[in-house]
Coordinates of N, CA, C and O in Angstrom, one line a residue:
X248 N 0.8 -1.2 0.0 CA 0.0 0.0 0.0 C 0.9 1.2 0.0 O 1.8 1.5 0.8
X249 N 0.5 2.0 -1.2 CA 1.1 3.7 -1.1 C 0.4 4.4 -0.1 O -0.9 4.4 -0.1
X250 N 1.1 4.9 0.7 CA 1.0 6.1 1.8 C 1.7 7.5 1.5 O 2.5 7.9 2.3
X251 N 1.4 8.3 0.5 CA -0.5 8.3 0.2 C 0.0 9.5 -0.7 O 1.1 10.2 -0.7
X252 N -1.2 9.5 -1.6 CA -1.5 10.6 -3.4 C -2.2 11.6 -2.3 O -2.6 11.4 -1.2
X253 N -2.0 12.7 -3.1 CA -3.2 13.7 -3.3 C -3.6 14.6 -4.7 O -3.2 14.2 -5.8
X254 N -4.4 15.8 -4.6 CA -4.6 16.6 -5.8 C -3.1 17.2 -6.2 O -2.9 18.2 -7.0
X255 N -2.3 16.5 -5.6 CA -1.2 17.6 -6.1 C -0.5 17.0 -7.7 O 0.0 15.9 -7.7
X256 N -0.6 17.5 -8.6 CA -0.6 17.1 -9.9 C 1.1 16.4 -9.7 O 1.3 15.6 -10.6
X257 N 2.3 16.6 -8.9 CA 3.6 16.4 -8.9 C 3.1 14.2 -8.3 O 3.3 13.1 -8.8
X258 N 2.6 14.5 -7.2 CA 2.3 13.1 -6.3 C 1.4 12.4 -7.4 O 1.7 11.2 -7.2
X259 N 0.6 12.5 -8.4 CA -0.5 11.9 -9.2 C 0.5 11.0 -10.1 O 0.7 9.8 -10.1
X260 N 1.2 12.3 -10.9 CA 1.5 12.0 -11.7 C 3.0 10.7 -11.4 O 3.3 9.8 -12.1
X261 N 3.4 11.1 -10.4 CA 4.8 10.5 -9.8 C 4.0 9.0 -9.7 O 4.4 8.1 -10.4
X262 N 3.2 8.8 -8.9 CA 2.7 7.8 -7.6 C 2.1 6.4 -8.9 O 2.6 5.4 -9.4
X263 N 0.9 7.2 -9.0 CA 0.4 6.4 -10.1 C 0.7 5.5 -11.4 O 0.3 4.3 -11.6
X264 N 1.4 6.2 -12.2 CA 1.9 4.9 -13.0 C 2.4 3.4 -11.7 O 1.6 2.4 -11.6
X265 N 3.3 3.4 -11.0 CA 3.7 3.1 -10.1 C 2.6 1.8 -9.7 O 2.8 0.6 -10.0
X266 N 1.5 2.3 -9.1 CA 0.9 1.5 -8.4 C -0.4 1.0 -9.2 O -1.2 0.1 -8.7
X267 N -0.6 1.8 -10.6 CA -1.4 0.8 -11.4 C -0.4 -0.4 -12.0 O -0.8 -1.5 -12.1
X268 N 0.8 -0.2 -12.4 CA 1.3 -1.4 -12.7 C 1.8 -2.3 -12.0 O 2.5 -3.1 -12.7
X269 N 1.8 -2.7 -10.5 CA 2.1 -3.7 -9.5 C 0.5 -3.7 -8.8 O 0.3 -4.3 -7.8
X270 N -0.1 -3.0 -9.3 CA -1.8 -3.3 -8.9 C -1.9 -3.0 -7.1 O -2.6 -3.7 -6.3
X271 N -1.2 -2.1 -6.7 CA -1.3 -1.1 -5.6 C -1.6 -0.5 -5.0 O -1.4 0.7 -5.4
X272 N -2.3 -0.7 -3.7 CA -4.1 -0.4 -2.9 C -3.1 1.0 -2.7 O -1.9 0.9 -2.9
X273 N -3.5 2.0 -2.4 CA -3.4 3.6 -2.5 C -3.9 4.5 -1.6 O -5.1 4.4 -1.6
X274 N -3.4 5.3 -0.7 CA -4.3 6.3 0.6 C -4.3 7.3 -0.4 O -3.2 7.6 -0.9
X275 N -5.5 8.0 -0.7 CA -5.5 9.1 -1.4 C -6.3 9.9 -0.5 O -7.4 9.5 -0.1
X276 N -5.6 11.2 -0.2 CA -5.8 12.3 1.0 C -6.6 13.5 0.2 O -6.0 14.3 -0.6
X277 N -7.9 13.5 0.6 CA -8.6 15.2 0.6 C -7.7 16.6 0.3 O -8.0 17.8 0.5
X278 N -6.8 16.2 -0.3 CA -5.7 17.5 -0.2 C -5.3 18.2 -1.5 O -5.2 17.4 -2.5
X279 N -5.0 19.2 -1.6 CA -3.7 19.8 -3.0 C -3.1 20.3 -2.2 O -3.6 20.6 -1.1
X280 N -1.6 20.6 -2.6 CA -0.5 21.3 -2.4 C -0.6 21.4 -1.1 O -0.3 22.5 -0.7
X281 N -0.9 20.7 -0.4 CA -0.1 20.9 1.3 C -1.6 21.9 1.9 O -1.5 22.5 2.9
X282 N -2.8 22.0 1.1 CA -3.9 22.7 1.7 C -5.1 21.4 1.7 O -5.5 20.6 0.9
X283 N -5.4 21.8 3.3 CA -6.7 21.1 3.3 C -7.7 21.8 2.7 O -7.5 23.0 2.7
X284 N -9.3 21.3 2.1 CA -10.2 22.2 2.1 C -11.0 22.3 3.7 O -11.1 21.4 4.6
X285 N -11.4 23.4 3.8 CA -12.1 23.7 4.7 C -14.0 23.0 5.0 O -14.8 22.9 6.0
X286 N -14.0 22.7 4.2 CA -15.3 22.2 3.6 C -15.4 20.4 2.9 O -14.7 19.7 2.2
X287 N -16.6 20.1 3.5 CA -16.5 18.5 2.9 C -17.4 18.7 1.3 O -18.1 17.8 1.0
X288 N -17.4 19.5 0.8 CA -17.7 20.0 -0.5 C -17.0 19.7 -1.2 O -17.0 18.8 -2.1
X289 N -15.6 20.9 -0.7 CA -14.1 21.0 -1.4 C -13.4 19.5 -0.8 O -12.3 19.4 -1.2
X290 N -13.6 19.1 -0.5 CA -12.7 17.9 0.0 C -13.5 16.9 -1.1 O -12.9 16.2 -1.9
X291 N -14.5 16.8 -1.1 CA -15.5 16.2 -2.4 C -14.8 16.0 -4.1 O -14.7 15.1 -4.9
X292 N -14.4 17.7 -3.9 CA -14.1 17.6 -5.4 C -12.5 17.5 -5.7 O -12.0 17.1 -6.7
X293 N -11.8 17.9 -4.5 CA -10.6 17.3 -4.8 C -10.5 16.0 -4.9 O -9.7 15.6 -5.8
X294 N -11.2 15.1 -4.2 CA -11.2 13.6 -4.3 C -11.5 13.0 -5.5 O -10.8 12.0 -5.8
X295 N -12.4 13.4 -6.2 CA -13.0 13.9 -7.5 C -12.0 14.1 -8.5 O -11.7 13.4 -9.5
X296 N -11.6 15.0 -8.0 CA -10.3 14.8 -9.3 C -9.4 14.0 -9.3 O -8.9 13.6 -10.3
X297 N -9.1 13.5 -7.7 CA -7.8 12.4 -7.8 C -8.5 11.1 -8.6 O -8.1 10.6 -9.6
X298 N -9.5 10.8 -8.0 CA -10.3 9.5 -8.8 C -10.2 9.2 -10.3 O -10.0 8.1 -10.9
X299 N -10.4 10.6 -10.8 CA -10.5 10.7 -12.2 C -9.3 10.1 -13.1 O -9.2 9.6 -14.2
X300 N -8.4 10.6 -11.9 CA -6.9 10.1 -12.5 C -6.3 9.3 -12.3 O -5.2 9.2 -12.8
X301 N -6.8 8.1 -11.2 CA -6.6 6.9 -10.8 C -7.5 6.1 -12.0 O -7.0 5.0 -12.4
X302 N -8.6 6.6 -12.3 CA -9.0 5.9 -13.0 C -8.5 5.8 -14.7 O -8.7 5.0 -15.6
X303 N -7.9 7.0 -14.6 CA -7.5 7.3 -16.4 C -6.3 6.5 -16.5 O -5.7 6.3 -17.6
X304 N -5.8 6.1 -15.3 CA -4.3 5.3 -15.4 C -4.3 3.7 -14.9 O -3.4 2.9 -14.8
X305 N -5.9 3.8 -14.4 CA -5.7 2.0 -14.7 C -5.9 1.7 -13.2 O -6.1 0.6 -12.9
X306 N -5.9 2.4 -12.4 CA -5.7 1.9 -11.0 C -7.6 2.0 -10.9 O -8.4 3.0 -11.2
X307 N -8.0 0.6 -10.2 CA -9.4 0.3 -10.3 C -9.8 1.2 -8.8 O -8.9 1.4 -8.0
X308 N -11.0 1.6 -8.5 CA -11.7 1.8 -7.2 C -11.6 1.0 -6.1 O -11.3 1.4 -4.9
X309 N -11.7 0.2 -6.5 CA -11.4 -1.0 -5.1 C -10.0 -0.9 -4.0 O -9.9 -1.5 -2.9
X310 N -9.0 -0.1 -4.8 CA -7.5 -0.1 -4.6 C -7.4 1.0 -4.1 O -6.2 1.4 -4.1
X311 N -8.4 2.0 -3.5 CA -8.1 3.1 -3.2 C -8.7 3.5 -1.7 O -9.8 3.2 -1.5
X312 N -8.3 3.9 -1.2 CA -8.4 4.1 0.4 C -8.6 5.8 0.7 O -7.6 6.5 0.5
X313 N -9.7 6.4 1.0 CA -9.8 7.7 0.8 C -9.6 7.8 2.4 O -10.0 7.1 3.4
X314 N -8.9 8.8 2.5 CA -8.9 9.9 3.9 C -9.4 10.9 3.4 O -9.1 11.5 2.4
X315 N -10.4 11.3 4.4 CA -11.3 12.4 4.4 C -10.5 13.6 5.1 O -10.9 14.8 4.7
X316 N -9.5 13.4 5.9 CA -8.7 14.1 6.9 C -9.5 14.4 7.9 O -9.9 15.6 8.1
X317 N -9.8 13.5 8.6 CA -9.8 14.6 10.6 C -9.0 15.3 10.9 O -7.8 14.9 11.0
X318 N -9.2 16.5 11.2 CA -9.0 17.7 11.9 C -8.9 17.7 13.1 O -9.9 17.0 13.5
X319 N -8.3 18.2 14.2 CA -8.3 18.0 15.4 C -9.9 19.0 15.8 O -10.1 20.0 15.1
X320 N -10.8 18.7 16.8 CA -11.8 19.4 16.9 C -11.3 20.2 18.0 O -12.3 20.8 18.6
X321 N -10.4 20.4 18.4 CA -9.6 21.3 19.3 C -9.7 23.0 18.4 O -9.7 24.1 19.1
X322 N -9.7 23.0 17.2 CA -9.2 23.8 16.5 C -10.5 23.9 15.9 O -10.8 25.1 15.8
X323 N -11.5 23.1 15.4 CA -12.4 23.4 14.9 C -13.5 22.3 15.3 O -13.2 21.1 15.2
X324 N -14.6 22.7 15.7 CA -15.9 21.9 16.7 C -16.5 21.3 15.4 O -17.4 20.6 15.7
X325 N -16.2 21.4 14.0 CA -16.9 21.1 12.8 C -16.0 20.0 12.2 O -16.1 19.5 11.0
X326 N -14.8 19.6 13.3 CA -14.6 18.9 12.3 C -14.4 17.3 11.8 O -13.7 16.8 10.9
X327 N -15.2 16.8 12.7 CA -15.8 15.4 13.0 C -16.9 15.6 11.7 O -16.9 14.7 10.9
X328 N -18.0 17.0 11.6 CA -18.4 16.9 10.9 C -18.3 16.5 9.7 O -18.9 15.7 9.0
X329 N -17.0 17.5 9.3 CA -16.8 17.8 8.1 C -16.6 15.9 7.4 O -17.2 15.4 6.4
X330 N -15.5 15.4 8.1 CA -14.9 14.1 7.8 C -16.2 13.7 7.2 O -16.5 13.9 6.0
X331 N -17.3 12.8 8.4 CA -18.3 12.3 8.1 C -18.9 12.5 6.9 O -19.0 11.6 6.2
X332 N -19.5 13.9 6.3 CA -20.1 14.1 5.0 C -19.0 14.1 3.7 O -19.3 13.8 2.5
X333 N -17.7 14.5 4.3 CA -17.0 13.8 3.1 C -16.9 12.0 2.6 O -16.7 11.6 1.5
X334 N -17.0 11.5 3.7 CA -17.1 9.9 4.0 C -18.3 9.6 3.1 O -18.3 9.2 2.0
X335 N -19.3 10.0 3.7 CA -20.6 9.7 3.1 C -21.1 9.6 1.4 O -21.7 8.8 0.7
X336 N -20.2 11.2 1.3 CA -20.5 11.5 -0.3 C -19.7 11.0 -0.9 O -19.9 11.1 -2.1
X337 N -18.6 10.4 -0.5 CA -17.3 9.0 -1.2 C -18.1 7.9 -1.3 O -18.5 7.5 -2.4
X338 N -18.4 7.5 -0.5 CA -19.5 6.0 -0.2 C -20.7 6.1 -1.2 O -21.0 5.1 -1.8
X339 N -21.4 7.3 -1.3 CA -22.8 7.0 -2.1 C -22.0 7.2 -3.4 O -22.5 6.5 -4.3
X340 N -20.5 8.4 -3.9 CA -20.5 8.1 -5.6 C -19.9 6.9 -5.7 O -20.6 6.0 -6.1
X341 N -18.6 6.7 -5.3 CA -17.6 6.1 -5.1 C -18.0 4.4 -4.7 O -17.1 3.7 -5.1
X342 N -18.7 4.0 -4.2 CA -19.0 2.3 -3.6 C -17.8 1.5 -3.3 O -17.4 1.2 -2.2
X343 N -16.9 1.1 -4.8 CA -16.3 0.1 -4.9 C -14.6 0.8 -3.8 O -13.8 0.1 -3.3
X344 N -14.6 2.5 -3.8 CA -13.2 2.6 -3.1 C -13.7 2.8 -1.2 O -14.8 3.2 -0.7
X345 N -12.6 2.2 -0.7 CA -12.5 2.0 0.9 C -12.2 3.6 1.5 O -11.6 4.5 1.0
X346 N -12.8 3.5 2.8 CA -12.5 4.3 3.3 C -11.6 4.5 4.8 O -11.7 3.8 5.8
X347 N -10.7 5.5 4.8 CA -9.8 5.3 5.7 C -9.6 6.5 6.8 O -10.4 7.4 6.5
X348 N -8.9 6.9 7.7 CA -8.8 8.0 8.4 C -7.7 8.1 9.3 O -7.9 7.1 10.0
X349 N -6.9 8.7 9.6 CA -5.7 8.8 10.8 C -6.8 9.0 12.0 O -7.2 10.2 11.9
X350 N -7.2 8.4 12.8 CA -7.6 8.2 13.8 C -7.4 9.1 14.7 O -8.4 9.6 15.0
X351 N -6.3 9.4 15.4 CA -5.6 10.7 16.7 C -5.5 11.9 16.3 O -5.1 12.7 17.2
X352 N -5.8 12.4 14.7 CA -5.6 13.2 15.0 C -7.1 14.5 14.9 O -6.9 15.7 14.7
X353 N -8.5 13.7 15.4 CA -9.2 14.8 15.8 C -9.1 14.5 17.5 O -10.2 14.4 18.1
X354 N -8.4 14.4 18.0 CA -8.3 14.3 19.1 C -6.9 15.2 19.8 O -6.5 15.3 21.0
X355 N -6.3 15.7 18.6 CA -4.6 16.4 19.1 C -4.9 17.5 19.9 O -5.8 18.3 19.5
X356 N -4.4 17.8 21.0 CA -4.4 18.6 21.9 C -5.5 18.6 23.0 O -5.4 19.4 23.8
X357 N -6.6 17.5 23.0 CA -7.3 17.8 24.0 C -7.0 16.3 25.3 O -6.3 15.4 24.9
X358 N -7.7 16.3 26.8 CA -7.5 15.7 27.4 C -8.2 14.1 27.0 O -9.0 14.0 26.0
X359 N -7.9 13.3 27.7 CA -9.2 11.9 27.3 C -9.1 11.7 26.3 O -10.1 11.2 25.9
X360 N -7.9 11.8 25.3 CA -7.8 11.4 23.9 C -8.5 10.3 23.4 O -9.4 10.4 22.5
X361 N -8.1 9.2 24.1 CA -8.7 7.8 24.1 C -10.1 7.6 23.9 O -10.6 7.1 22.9
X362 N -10.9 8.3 25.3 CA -12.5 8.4 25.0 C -13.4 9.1 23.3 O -14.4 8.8 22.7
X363 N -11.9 10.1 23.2 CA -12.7 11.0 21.7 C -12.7 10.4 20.6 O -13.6 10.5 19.8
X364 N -11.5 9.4 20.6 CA -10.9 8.8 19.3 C -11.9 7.0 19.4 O -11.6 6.2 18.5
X365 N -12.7 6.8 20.4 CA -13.3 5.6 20.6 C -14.7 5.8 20.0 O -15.4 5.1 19.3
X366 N -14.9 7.3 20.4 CA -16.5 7.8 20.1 C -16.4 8.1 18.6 O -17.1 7.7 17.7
X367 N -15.3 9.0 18.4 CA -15.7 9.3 17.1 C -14.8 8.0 16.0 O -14.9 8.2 14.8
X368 N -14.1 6.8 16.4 CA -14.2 5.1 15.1 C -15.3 5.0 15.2 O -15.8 4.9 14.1
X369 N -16.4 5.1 16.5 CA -17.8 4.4 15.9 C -18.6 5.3 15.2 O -19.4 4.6 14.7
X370 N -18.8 6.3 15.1 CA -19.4 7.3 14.3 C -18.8 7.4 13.3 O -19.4 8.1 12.4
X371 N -17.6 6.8 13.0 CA -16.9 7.2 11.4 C -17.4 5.9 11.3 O -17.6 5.8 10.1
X372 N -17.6 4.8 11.8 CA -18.1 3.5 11.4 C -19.1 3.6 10.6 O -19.0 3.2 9.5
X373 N -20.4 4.3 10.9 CA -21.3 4.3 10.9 C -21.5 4.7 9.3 O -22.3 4.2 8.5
X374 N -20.6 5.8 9.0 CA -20.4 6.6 8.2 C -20.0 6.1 7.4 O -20.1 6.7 6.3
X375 N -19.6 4.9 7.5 CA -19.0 4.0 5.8 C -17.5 4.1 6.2 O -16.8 3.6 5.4
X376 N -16.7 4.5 7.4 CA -15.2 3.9 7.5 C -15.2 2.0 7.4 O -15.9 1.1 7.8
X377 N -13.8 2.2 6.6 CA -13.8 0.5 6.1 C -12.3 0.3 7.2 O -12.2 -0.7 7.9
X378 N -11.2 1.3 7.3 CA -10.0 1.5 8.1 C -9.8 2.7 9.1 O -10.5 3.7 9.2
X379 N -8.7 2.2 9.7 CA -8.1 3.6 10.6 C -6.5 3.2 11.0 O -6.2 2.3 11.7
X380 N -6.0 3.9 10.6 CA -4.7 4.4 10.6 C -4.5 4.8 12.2 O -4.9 5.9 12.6
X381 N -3.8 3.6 13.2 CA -3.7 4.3 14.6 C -2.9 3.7 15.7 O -2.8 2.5 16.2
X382 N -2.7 4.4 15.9 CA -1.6 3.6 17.4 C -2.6 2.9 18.5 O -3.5 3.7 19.0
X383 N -2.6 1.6 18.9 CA -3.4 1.1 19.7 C -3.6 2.2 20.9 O -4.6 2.8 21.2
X384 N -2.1 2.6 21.7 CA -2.9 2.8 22.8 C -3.8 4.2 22.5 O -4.6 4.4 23.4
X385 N -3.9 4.9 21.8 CA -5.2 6.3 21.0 C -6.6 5.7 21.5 O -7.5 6.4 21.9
X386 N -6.8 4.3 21.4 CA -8.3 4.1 22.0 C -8.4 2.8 23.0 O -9.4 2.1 23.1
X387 N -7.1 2.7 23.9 CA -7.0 1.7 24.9 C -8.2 0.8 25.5 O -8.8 0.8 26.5
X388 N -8.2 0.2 24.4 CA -9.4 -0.8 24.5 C -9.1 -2.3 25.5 O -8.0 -2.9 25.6
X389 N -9.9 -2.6 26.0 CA -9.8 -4.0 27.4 C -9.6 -5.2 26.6 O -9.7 -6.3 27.0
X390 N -9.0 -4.8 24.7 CA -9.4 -6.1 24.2 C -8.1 -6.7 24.0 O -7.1 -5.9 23.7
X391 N -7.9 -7.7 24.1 CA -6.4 -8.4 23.9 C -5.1 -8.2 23.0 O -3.9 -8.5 23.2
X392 N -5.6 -7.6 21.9 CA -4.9 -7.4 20.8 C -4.4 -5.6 20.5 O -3.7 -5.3 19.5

């Protein structure tokens, strides 16, 4: 698995040939040029375009792993939202590509990390998350593994 494309036309074009020809599942990040969008609109259509060009070079939907990007909600109370409707609107065009998320980081800077990052896997569950990118102890679970 590549970690990770975005809209940046240098990463597309670099990444891609690459992982359509060894048939290589792909994190492709909500992003251009080192900017997030502010909006799960704009995070829509950036994804939108990366797709377009995953698809023009052979790499199938299935092989592709979207991060929506969480935001730490420390910084912004919107941004659990935002993830989720970008999740959603990947899931209803998109079907056949997976969905993914770095886990800790809507949780950076606040206390109870563990509790935020437990509440909000199951609400991105809910949401059509298929992964999560994360260090066990982020949601110190009683479970064995």
């Amino acid at each position: 698995m590549i970690n990770s494309i975005s809209g940046e036309p240098d990463r597309l074009s670099g990444v891609l040939p690459i992982a359509a020809e060894h048939g290589c599942p792909v994190i492709a990040l909500c992003m251009t040029r080192k900017k997030i969008p502010e909006t799960a609109e704009k995070r829509f259509e950036v994804i939108s375009r990366v797709i377009e060009e995953t698809r023009r070079v052979g790499v199938p939907d299935s092989n592709l792993y979207i991060d929506p990007l969480a935001m730490t909600i420390s910084t912004n109370t919107q941004s659990a939202q935002i993830a989720f409707e970008t999740m959603r609107r990947v899931h209803q065009k998109y079907p056949e590509a997976h969905l993914t998320i770095g886990l800790s980081n809507i949780s950076f800077g606040l206390p109870a990390r563990s509790f935020v990052n437990r509440y909000f896997l199951s609400l991105a569950i809910q949401n059509g998350l298929d992964s999560a990118i994360l260090d066990r102890s982020t949601v110190k679970s009683r479970l064995p593994y």
